[in-house]
PDB file of N, CA and C in Angstrom:
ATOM      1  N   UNK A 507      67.236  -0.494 -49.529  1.00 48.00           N
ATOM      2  CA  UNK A 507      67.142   0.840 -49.015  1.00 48.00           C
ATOM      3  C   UNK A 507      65.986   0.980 -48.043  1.00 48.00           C
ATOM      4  N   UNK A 508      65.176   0.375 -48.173  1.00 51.00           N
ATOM      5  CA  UNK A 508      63.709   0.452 -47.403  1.00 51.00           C
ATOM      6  C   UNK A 508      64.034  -0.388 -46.143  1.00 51.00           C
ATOM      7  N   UNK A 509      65.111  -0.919 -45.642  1.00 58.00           N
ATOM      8  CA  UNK A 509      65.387  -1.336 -44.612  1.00 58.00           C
ATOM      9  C   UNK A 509      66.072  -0.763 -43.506  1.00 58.00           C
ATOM     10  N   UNK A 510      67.182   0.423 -44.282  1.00 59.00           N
ATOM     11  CA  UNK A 510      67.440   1.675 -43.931  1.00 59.00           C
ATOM     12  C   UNK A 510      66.514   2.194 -43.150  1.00 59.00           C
ATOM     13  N   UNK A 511      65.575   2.712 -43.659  1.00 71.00           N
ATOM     14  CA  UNK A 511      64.775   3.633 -43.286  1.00 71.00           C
ATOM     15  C   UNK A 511      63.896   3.004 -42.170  1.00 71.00           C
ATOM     16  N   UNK A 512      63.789   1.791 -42.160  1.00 87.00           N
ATOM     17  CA  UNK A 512      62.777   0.971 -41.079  1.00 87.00           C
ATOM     18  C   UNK A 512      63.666   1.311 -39.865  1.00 87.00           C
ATOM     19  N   UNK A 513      65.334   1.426 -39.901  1.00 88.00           N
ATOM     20  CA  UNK A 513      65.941   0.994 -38.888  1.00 88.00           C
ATOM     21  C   UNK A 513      66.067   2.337 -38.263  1.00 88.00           C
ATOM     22  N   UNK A 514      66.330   3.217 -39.124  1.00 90.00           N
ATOM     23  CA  UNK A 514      66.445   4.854 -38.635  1.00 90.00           C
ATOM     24  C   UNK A 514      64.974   5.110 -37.714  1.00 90.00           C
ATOM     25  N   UNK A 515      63.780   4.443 -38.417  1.00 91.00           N
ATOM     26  CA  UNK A 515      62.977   5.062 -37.593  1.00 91.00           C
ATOM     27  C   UNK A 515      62.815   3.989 -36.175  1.00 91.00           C
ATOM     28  N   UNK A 516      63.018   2.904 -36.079  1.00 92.00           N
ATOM     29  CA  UNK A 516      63.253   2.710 -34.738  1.00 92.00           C
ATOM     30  C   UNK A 516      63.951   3.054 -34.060  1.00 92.00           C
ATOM     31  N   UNK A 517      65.478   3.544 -34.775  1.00 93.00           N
ATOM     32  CA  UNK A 517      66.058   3.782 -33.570  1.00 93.00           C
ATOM     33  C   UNK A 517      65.264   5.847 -33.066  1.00 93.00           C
ATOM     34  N   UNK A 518      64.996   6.350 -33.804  1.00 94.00           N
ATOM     35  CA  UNK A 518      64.291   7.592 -33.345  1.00 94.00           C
ATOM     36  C   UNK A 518      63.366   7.248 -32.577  1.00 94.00           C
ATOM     37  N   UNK A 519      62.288   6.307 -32.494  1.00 94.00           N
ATOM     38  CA  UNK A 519      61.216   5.757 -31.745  1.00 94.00           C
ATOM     39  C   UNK A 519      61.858   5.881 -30.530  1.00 94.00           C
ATOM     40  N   UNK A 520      62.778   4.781 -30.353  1.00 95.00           N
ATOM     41  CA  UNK A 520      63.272   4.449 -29.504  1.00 95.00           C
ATOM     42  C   UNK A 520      63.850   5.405 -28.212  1.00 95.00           C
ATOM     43  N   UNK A 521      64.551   6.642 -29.244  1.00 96.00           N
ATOM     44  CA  UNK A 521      64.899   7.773 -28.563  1.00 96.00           C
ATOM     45  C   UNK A 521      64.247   8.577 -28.355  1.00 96.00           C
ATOM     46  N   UNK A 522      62.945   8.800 -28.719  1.00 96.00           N
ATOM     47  CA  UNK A 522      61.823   9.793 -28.784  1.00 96.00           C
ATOM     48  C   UNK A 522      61.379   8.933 -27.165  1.00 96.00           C
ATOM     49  N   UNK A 523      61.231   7.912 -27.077  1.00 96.00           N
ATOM     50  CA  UNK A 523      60.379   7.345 -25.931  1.00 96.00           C
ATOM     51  C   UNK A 523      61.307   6.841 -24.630  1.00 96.00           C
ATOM     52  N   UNK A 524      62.912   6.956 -24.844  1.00 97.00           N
ATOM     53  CA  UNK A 524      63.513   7.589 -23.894  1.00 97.00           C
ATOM     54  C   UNK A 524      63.659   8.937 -23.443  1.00 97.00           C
ATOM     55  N   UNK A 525      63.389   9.595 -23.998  1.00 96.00           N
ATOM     56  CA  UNK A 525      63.539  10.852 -23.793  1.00 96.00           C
ATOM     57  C   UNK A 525      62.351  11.647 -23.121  1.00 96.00           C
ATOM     58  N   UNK A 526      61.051  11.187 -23.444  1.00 96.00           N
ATOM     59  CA  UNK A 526      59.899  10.864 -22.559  1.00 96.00           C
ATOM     60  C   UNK A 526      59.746  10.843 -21.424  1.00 96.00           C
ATOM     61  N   UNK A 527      60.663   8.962 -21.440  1.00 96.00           N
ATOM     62  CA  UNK A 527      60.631   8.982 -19.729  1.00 96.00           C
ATOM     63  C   UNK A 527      61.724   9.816 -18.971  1.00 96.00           C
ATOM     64  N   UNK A 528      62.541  10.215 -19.885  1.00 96.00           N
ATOM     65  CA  UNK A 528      63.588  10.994 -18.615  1.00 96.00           C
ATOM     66  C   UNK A 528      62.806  12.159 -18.534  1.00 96.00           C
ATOM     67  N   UNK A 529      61.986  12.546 -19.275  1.00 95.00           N
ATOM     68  CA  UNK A 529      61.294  13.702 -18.522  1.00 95.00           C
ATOM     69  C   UNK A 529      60.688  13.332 -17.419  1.00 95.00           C
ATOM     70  N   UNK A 530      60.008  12.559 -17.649  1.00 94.00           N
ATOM     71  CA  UNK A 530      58.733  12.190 -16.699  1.00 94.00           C
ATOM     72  C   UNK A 530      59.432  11.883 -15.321  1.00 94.00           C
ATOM     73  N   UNK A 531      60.651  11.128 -15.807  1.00 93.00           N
ATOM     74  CA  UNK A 531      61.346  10.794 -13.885  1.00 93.00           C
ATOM     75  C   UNK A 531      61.723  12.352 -13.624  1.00 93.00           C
ATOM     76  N   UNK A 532      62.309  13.049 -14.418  1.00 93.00           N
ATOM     77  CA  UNK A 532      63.149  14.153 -14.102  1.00 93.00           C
ATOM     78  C   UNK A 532      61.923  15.524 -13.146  1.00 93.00           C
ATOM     79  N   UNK A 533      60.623  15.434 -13.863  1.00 91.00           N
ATOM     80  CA  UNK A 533      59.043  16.198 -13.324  1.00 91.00           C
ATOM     81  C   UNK A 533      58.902  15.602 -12.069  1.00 91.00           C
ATOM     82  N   UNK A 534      58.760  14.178 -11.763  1.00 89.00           N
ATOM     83  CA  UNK A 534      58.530  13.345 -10.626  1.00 89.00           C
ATOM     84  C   UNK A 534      59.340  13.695  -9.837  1.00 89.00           C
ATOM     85  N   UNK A 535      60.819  13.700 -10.112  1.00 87.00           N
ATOM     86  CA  UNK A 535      61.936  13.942  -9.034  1.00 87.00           C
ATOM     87  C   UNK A 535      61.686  15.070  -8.484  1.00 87.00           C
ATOM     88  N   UNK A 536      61.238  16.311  -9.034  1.00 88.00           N
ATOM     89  CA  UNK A 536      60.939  18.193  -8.841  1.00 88.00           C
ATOM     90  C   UNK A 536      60.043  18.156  -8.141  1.00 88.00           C
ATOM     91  N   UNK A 537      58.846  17.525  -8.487  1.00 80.00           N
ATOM     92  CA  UNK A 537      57.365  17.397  -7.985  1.00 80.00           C
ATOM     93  C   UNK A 537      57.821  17.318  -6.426  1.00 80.00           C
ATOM     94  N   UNK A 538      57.057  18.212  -5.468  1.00 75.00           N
ATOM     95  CA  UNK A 538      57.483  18.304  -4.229  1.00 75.00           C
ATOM     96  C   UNK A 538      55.554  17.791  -3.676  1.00 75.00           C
ATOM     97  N   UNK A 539      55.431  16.948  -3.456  1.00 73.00           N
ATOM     98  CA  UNK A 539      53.844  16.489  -2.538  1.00 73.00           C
ATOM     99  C   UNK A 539      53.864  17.689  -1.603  1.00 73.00           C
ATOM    100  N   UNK A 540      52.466  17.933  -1.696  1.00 75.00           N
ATOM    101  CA  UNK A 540      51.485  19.019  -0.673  1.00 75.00           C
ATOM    102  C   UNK A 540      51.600  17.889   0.445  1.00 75.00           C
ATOM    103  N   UNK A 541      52.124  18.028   1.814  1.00 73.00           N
ATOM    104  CA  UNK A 541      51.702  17.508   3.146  1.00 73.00           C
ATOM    105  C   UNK A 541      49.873  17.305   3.141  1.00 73.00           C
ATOM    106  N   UNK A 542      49.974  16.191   3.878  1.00 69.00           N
ATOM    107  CA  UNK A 542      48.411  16.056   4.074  1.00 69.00           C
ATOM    108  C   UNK A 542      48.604  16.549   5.397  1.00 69.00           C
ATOM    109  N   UNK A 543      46.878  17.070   5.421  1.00 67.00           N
ATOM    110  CA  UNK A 543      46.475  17.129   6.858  1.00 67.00           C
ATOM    111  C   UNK A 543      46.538  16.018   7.775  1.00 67.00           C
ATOM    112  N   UNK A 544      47.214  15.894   9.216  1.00 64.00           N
ATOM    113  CA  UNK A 544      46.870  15.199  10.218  1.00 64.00           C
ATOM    114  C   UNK A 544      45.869  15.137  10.609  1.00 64.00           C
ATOM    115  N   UNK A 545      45.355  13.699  10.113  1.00 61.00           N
ATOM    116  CA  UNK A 545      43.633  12.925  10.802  1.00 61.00           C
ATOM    117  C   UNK A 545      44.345  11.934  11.685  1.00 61.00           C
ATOM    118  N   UNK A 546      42.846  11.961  12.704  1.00 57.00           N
ATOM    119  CA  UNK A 546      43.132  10.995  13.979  1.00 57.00           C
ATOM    120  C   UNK A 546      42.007  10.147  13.896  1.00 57.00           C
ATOM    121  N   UNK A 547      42.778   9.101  14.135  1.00 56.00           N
ATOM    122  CA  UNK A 547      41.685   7.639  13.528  1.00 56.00           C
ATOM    123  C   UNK A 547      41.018   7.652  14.592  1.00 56.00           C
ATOM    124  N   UNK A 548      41.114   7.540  15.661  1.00 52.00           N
ATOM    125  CA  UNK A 548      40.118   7.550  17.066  1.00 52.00           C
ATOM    126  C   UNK A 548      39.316   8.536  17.557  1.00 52.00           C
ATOM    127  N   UNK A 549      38.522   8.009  18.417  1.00 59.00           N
ATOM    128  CA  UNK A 549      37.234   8.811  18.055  1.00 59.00           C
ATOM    129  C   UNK A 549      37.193   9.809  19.677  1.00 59.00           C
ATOM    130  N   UNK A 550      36.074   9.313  20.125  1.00 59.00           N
ATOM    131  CA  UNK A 550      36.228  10.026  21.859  1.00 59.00           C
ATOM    132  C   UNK A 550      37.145   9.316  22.886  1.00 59.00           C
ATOM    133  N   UNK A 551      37.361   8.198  22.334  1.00 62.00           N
ATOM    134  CA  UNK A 551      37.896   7.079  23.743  1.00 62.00           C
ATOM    135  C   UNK A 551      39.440   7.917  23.742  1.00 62.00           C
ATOM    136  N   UNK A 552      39.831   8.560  22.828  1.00 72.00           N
ATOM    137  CA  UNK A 552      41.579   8.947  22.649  1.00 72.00           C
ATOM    138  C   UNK A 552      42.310   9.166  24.371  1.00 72.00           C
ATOM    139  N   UNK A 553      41.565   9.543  25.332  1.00 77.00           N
ATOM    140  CA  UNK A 553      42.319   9.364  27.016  1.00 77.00           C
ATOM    141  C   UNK A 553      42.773   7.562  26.779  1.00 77.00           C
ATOM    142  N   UNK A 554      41.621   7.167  27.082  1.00 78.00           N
ATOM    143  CA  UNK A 554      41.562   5.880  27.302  1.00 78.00           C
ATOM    144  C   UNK A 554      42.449   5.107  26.352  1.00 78.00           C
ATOM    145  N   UNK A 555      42.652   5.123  25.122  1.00 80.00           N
ATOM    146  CA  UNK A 555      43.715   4.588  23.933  1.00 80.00           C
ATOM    147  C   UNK A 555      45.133   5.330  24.254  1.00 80.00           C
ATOM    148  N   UNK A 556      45.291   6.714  24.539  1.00 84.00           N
ATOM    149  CA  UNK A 556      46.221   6.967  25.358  1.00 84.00           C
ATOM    150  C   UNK A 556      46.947   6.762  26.207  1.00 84.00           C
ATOM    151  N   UNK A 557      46.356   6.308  27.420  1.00 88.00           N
ATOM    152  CA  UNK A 557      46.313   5.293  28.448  1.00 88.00           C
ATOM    153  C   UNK A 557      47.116   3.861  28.012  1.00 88.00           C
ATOM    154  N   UNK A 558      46.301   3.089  27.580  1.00 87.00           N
ATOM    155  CA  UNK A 558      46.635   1.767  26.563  1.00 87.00           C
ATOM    156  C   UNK A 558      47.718   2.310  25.909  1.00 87.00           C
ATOM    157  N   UNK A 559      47.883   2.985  25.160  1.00 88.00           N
ATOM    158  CA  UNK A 559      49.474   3.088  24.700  1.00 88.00           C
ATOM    159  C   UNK A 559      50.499   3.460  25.940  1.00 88.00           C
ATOM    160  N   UNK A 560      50.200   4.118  26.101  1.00 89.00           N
ATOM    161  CA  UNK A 560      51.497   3.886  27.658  1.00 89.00           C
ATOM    162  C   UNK A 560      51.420   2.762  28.325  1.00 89.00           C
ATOM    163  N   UNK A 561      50.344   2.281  29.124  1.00 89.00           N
ATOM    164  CA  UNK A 561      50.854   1.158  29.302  1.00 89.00           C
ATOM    165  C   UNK A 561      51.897   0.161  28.767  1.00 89.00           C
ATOM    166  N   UNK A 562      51.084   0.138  27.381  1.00 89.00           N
ATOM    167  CA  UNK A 562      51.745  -1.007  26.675  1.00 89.00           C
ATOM    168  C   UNK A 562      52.963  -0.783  26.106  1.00 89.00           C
ATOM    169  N   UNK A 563      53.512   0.430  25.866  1.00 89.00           N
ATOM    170  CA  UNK A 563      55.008   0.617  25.895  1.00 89.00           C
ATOM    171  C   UNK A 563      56.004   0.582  27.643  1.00 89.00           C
ATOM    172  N   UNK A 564      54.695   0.335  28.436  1.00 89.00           N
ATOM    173  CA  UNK A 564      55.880   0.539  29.603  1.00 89.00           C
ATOM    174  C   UNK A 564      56.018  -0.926  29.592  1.00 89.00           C
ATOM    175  N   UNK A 565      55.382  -2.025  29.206  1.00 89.00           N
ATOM    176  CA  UNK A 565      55.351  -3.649  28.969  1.00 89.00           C
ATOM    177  C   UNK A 565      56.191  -4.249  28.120  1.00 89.00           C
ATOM    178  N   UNK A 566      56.339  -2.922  27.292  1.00 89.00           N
ATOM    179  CA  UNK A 566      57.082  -3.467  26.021  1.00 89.00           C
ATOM    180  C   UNK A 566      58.906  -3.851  27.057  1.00 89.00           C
ATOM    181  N   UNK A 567      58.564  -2.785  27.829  1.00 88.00           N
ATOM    182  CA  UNK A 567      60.384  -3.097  28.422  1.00 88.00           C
ATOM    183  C   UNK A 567      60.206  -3.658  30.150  1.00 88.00           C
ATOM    184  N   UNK A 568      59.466  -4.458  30.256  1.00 85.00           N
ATOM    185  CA  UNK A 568      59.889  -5.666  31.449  1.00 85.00           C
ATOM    186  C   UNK A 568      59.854  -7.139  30.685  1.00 85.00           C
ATOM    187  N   UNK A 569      60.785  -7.688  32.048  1.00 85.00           N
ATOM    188  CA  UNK A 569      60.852  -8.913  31.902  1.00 85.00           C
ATOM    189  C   UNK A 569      60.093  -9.750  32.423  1.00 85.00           C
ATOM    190  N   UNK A 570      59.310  -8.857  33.772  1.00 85.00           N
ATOM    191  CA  UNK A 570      58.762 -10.208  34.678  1.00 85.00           C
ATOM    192  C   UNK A 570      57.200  -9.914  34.226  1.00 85.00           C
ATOM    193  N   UNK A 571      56.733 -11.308  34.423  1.00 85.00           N
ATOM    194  CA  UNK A 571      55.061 -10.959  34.223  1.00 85.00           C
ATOM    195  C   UNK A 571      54.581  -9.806  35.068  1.00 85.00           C
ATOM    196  N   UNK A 572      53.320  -9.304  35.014  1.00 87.00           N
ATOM    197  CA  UNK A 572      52.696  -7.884  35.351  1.00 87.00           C
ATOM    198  C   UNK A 572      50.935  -8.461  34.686  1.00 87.00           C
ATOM    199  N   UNK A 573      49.962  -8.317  36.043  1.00 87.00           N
ATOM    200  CA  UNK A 573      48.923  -8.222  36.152  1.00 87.00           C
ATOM    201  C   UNK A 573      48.547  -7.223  35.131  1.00 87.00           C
ATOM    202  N   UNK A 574      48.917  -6.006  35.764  1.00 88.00           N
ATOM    203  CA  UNK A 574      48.441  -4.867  34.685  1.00 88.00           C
ATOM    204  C   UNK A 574      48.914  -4.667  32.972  1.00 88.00           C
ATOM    205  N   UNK A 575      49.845  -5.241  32.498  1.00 90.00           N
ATOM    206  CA  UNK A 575      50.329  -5.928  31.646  1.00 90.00           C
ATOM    207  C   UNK A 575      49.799  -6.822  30.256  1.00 90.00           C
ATOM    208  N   UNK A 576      49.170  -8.002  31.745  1.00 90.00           N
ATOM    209  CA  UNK A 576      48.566  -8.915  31.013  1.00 90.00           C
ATOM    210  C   UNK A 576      46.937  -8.144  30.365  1.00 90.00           C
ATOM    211  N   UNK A 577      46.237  -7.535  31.516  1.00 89.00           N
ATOM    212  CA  UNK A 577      45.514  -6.922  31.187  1.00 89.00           C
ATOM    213  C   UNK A 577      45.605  -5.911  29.925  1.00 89.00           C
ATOM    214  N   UNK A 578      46.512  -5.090  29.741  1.00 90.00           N
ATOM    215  CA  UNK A 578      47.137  -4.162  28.655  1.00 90.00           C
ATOM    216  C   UNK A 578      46.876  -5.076  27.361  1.00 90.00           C
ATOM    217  N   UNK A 579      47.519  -6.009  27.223  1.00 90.00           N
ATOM    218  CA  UNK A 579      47.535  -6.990  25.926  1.00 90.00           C
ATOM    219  C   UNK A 579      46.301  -7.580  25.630  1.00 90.00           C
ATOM    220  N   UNK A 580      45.311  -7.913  26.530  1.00 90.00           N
ATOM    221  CA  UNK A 580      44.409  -8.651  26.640  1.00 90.00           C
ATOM    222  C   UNK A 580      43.473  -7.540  25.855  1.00 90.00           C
ATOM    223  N   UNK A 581      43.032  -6.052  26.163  1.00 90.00           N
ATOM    224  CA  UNK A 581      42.582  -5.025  25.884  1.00 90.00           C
ATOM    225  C   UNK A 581      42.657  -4.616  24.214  1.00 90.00           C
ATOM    226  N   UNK A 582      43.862  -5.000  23.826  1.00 90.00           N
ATOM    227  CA  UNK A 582      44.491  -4.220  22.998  1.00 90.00           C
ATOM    228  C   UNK A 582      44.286  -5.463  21.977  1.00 90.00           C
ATOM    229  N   UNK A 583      44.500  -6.702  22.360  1.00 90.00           N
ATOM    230  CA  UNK A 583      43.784  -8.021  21.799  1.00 90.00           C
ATOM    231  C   UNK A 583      42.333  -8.044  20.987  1.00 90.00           C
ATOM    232  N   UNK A 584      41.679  -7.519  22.058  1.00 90.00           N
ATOM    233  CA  UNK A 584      39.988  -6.944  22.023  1.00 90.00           C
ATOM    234  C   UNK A 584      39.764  -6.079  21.238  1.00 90.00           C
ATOM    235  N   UNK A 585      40.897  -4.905  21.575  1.00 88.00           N
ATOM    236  CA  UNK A 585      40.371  -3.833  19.987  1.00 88.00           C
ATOM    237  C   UNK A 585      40.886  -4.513  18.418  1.00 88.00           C
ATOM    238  N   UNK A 586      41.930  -4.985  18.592  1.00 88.00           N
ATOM    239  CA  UNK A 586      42.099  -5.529  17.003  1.00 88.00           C
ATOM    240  C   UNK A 586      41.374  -6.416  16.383  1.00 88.00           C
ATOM    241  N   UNK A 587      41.042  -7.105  17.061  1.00 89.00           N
ATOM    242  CA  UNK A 587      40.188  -8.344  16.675  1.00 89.00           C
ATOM    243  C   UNK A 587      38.939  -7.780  16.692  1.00 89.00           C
ATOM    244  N   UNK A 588      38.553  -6.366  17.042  1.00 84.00           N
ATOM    245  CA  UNK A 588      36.705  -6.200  17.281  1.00 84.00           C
ATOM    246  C   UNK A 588      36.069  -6.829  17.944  1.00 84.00           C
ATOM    247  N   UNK A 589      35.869  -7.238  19.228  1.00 84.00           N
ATOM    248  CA  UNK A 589      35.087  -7.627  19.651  1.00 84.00           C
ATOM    249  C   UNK A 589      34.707  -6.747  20.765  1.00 84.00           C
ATOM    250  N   UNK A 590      33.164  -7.585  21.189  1.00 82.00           N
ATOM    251  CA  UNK A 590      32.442  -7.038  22.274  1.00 82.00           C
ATOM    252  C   UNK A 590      33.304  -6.403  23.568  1.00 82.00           C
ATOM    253  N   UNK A 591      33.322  -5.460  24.225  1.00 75.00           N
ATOM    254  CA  UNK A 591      33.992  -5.270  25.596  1.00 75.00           C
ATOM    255  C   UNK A 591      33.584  -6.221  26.741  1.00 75.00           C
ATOM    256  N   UNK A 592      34.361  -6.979  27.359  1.00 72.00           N
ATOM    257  CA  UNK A 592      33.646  -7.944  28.400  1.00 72.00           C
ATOM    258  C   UNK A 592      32.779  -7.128  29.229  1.00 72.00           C
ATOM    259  N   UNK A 593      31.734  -8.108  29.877  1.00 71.00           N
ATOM    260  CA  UNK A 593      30.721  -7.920  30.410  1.00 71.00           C
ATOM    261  C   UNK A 593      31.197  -7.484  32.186  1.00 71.00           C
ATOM    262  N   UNK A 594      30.898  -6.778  32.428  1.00 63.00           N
ATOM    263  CA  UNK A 594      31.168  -6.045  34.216  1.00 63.00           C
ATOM    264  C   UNK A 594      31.263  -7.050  35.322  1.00 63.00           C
ATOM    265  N   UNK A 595      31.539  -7.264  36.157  1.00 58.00           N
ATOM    266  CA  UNK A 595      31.819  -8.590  37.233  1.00 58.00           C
ATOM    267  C   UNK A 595      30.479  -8.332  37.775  1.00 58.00           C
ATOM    268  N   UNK A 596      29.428  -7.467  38.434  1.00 52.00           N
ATOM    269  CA  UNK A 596      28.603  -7.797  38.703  1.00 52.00           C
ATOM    270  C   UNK A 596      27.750  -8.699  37.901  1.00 52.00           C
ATOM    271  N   UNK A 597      27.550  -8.391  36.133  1.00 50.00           N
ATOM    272  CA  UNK A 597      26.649  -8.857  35.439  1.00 50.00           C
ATOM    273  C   UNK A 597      27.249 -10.470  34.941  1.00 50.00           C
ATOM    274  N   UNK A 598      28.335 -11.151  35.772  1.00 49.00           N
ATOM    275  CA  UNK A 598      28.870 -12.089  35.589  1.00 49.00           C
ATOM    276  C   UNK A 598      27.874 -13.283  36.348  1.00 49.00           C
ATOM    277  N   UNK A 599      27.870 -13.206  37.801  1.00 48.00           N
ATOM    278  CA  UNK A 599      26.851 -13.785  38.266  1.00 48.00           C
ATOM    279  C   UNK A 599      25.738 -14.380  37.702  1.00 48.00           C
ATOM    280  N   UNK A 600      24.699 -13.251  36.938  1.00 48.00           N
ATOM    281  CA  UNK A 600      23.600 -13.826  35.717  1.00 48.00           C
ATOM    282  C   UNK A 600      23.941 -14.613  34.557  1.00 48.00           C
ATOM    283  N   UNK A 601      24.913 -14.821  34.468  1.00 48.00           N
ATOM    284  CA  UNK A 601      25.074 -15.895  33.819  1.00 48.00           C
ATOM    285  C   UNK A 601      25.761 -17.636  33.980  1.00 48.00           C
ATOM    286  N   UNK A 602      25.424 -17.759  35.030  1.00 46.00           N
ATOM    287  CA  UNK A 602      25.755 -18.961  35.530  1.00 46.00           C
ATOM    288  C   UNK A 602      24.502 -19.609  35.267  1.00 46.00           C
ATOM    289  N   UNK A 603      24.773 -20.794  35.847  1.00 48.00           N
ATOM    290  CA  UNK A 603      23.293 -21.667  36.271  1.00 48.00           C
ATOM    291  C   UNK A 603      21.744 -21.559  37.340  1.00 48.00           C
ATOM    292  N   UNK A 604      20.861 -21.268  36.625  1.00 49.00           N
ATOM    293  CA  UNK A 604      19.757 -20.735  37.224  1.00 49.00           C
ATOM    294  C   UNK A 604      19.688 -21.711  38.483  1.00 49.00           C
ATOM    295  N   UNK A 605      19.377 -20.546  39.667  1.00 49.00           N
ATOM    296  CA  UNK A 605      19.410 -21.224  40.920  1.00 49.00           C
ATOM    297  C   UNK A 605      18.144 -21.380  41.303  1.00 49.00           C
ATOM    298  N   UNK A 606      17.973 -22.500  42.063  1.00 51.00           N
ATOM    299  CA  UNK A 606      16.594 -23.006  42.726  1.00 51.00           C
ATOM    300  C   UNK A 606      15.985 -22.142  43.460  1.00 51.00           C
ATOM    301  N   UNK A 607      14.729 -21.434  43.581  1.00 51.00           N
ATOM    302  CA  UNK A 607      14.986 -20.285  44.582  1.00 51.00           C
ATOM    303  C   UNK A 607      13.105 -21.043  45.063  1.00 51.00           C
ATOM    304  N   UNK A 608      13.033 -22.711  44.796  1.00 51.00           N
ATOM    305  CA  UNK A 608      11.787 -22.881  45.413  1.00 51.00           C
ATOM    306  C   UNK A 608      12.514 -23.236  46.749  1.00 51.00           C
ATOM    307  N   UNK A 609      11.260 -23.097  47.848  1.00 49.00           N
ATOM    308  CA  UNK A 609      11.141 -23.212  49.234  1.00 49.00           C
ATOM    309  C   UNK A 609      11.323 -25.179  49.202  1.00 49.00           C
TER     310      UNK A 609
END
């Protein structure tokens, strides 16, 4: 008889803790999420990243190479990876090989 009773109460367990979760999916399913506020990951540059996104969707649809292009990817290369912004073509010069400037 005491085996009876072991089996009755699992199977109530059992149904007690289905019955649980169909609540819990059934609350979840109702549960309607509050919208978050729209944040913008970028900071002041947003023209300039603006910019860069057009470009680079007008790249996304040619076939032939494009100067301005390559540049686009090259840029956009630079922001993902973090690095330094290249250095200006004038300040390119100073870094070559120190020139002789005796008489």
């Amino acid at each position: 008889m005491l085996h009876a009773t072991s089996r009755t109460a699992r199977i109530a367990g059992v149904a007690a803790l289905a019955g649980l979760m169909m609540t819990v999916a059934i609350l979840s399913a109702l549960h309607q999420p509050e919208a978050a506020p729209p944040t913008s990951v970028a900071g002041p540059g947003d023209a300039h990243l603006d910019r860069l996104a057009r470009e680079l969707d007008r790249c996304a649809t040619l076939i032939m190479p494009d100067s301005g292009c390559e540049a686009a990817w090259a840029e956009n290369r630079r922001r993902f990876f973090r690095q330094p912004a290249p250095a200006a073509d004038g300040d390119r010069g100073s870094t070559g090989p120190a020139e002789n400037t005796a008489p």
